[in-house]
Each structure stands twice: as C-alpha cells, then as structure tokens.
Amino acid sequence: MISLTGLQKIYNGESGTVIALDHVSLNIKQGEIYGIIGKSGAGKSTLIRCINLLERPTAGQVFIAGQEMTALSEVQLRDARKSIGMIFQHFNLLSSRTVLDNVAFPLEIAGVGRTERVKKVLPLLELVGLSDKKDVYPAQLSGGQKQRVGIARALASQPKVLLCDEATSALDPQTTESILALLKDINRKLGLTIVLITHEMHVIKAICDQVAVIEAGRLVETGRVLDVFTRPQSDTAREFIKAVVNNKLPEALAEIVSDKPVAGSNLVVRLSFFGAATNEPVIAGLIRRFAVDVNIISGNIDHLQATPYGTLVIELSGQQEDIQSALRYLQARDLGTEVIGYVTRHAYAAG
Ligand SMILES: Nc1ncnc2c1ncn2[C@@H]1O[C@H](COP(=O)(O)OP(=O)(O)OP(=O)(O)O)[C@@H](O)[C@H]1O
C-alpha cells in the first residue's frame, strides 16, 4: 500500500546541513498498523511528513496505492492527499467551530453541501464515541475527546491511509490506551492502513503489527513487532524494549554472579518465552526429569496483543552434572535460554 524507496531529506539551514533522512526504504502492506519509533531528532516527523509530501524529499520516491506521490504537482497532490488522513499530537482543531463542524471541515473544503456533510459526519462521531458532543466547542473537551475529533476529521474524506504523528504523546496513560484501542478498532472495521510515529515502545507494543526503528535518519531495524521484541538486533531497539519489558536481575544477585561454576554453586538462567512456548510446562518438566531444585528468582509474563511472551529467571541447584543436563534440556526447548552465571547460595543469602 505504501512504498518508500531510497528516501532522503537534507535540510540546509543557517547552522549547516542536516541529513534528516538517509536512504530510507520500506514497504507497508494494506491493512497493517506500522509503527516507526525513534528518539528525539531521529527523523520521525520528517519521515511521516514525507509520506504525504507535506515535506518534499530531496531524493527517493513515495508510492501510495500504486501512485507515485513524488511525481505529482502541487495541484495533483491536493487531490491525492484526500486518500491520506492525518492526526497530530496537539490535535490541531479549529477552536471557533463545533465538534461537528471540525469533523465536517475537510468535506466543506471539498465543496460538499451542509446536509450531505452532516449525513457523513454523524456516523463518524458515533464511531469515535462522540455523538453527544456534536454541538460543543473544542475548549469544552478533554484531550482524549479532542483526539477523537481529530480521528473523525481525518476519516471524513474516507482515506486509505491514516498517518498518526505522536497522536498519544500529549495524553495520560489511560486516555492513551483508549485512543490506541480506537485506532485498532478503526483499522479492523475499515481495513484502514495506519502508520504511526512515536518515541514510546508501549504504543508499538499495544497496537502495531510491524515496526521500524529509526536512528539518525536511518532505519536500523524493521520487522514484526513480536520478532523485534523477542530478538532485537540493534542497540536502539534493545534500549526501547527495556522500557516496557523488565528483565533485569535483582541487584543483590547481579553483584555476586560469576561466569564459572565453583563447588556448590547454583546456575542462574534467564528463560524467554514467546507464543506457544508459554503454554509448555517447562519448569515442571525440569523438576520431573532431573535431580535439581528450581528456585524462581524473578519473572513476568505479558501479552503482545494476543501473543504471550515473557522472561523467567531461575536458579538451579544440585550436582553440577545434573545442573548441566537440565541446562541441555532447557536449551533443546522452544524458548530462549540465556546462562547468566553461577552463584553460591550462602553468598546470595548474605547479599
Ligand atoms: N525545517 C528544518 N530545517 C532544518 N533542520 C530540520 C528541519 N526539520 C527538522 N530538522 C532536523 O532534522 C532532524 C530530524 O528532525 P525530526 O523533527 O524529523 O525528528 P523527530 O524524530 O521527529 O524528533 P522529535 O521526536 O523531537 O520531534 C533533526 O536534526 C532536526 O533538527
């Protein structure tokens, strides 16, 4: 549905040349929710603004539904942009217009008559849960309600693509959750392709199918959210994931872990589960098969949309050969097994 090839954006400002996008290529399929995550200044806004040509790329091409956007004149673009809706961090509503008239605004610009506008807008207000607010002004709305108006307005011209520019960054966590749920709902009901940019991993985790990680204008990692979460390839992705997945060792334990076993030391292992592996009774299997004791040190199992994933840090005690057999058993299972090291129990207890 969206294809970017070799996108480059160079700003020549007074303070010098900035390469905001450096040969960015990616493909977004019809009906996908595609997240682009990066730190401040990474090039997210530039990238999303290049998709609808609010920003003209210095080089490269943008295709939407087979049409090369970068080849269009300004007049042609105005028409082509009707198939691209956009919502913003600060909503960008017109304060002197009611909710209904804000949502109807793109239709008014397109020359649609009042009666027809109202007919089109009322179902949109219902879709975003604001039917009872149609006659109020933006100042009387909460942040979440304002963003719902922004979403309804973006949908007014029946776009094929919805671009979301940090759409939940100005909202509290609960409101963020409800707006993300609404976007997911719209994606399902209308089959709308959604591209969102964010600096928050929990947004990606909540609704995206695919993610691209951007750093200094370059894509450093792209893939299915589940894959990037469970096997991140770049330091930037790992850093973002840390914010939402707590798999740190307890400090007292981290301080005394050594890489080599000594007499009487226990093995500490971090197990990562994803998908079906979470349903396998791995710990029970371990205890039944080997002469080892298992002590659970820390753990969390969460869901990435419908897929369970998580980590468990366990300590295995027993004879070294039994511990090593148990480790081989774990390594043969469909889960991530990371040897953290060895601890002696009395040292841990003292810590
Ligand atoms: N109009 C401009 N003129 C010159 N440089 C610009 C312009 N717009 C953006 N830049 C620079 O391009 C780089 C990418 O900026 P961009 O706004 O796309 O990043 P971002 O990831 O969206 O950051 P943030 O999360 O802080 O909004 C930055 O170094 C920025 O200073």
Tab-separated table of C-alpha atoms in Angstrom, residues 3-9 21 47 49-64 66-74 76-77 80-81 84:
chain	number	residue	atom	x	y	z
A	3	SER	CA	6.289	2.017	-0.560
A	4	LEU	CA	9.226	4.287	0.185
A	5	THR	CA	12.362	3.842	-1.847
A	6	GLY	CA	15.685	5.498	-1.103
A	7	LEU	CA	14.063	8.423	0.662
A	8	GLN	CA	16.458	11.182	1.527
A	9	LYS	CA	15.802	14.553	3.123
A	21	LEU	CA	16.512	11.016	6.266
A	47	LEU	CA	9.587	10.724	7.568
A	49	ARG	CA	5.584	14.296	6.589
A	50	CYS	CA	7.413	12.939	3.529
A	51	ILE	CA	4.748	10.229	3.156
A	52	ASN	CA	2.038	12.782	2.379
A	53	LEU	CA	4.529	15.169	0.789
A	54	LEU	CA	3.937	17.926	3.374
A	55	GLU	CA	7.716	17.757	3.185
A	56	ARG	CA	9.253	17.144	-0.252
A	57	PRO	CA	12.050	14.577	-0.056
A	58	THR	CA	15.394	15.624	-1.509
A	59	ALA	CA	15.642	12.253	-3.266
A	60	GLY	CA	13.741	8.973	-3.424
A	61	GLN	CA	10.166	8.011	-4.177
A	62	VAL	CA	6.907	7.653	-2.281
A	63	PHE	CA	4.195	5.356	-3.680
A	64	ILE	CA	0.735	5.127	-2.157
A	66	GLY	CA	0.468	2.361	-6.697
A	67	GLN	CA	0.526	6.107	-7.308
A	68	GLU	CA	3.887	7.843	-7.235
A	69	MET	CA	3.256	10.782	-4.916
A	70	THR	CA	6.694	12.257	-5.545
A	71	ALA	CA	5.859	12.666	-9.255
A	72	LEU	CA	2.741	14.791	-8.636
A	73	SER	CA	2.416	18.556	-8.959
A	74	GLU	CA	1.062	20.598	-6.011
A	76	GLN	CA	-2.438	16.925	-8.183
A	77	LEU	CA	-1.146	16.389	-4.654
A	80	ALA	CA	-4.174	12.705	-3.870
A	81	ARG	CA	-3.943	13.783	-0.211
A	84	ILE	CA	-4.389	10.169	3.341
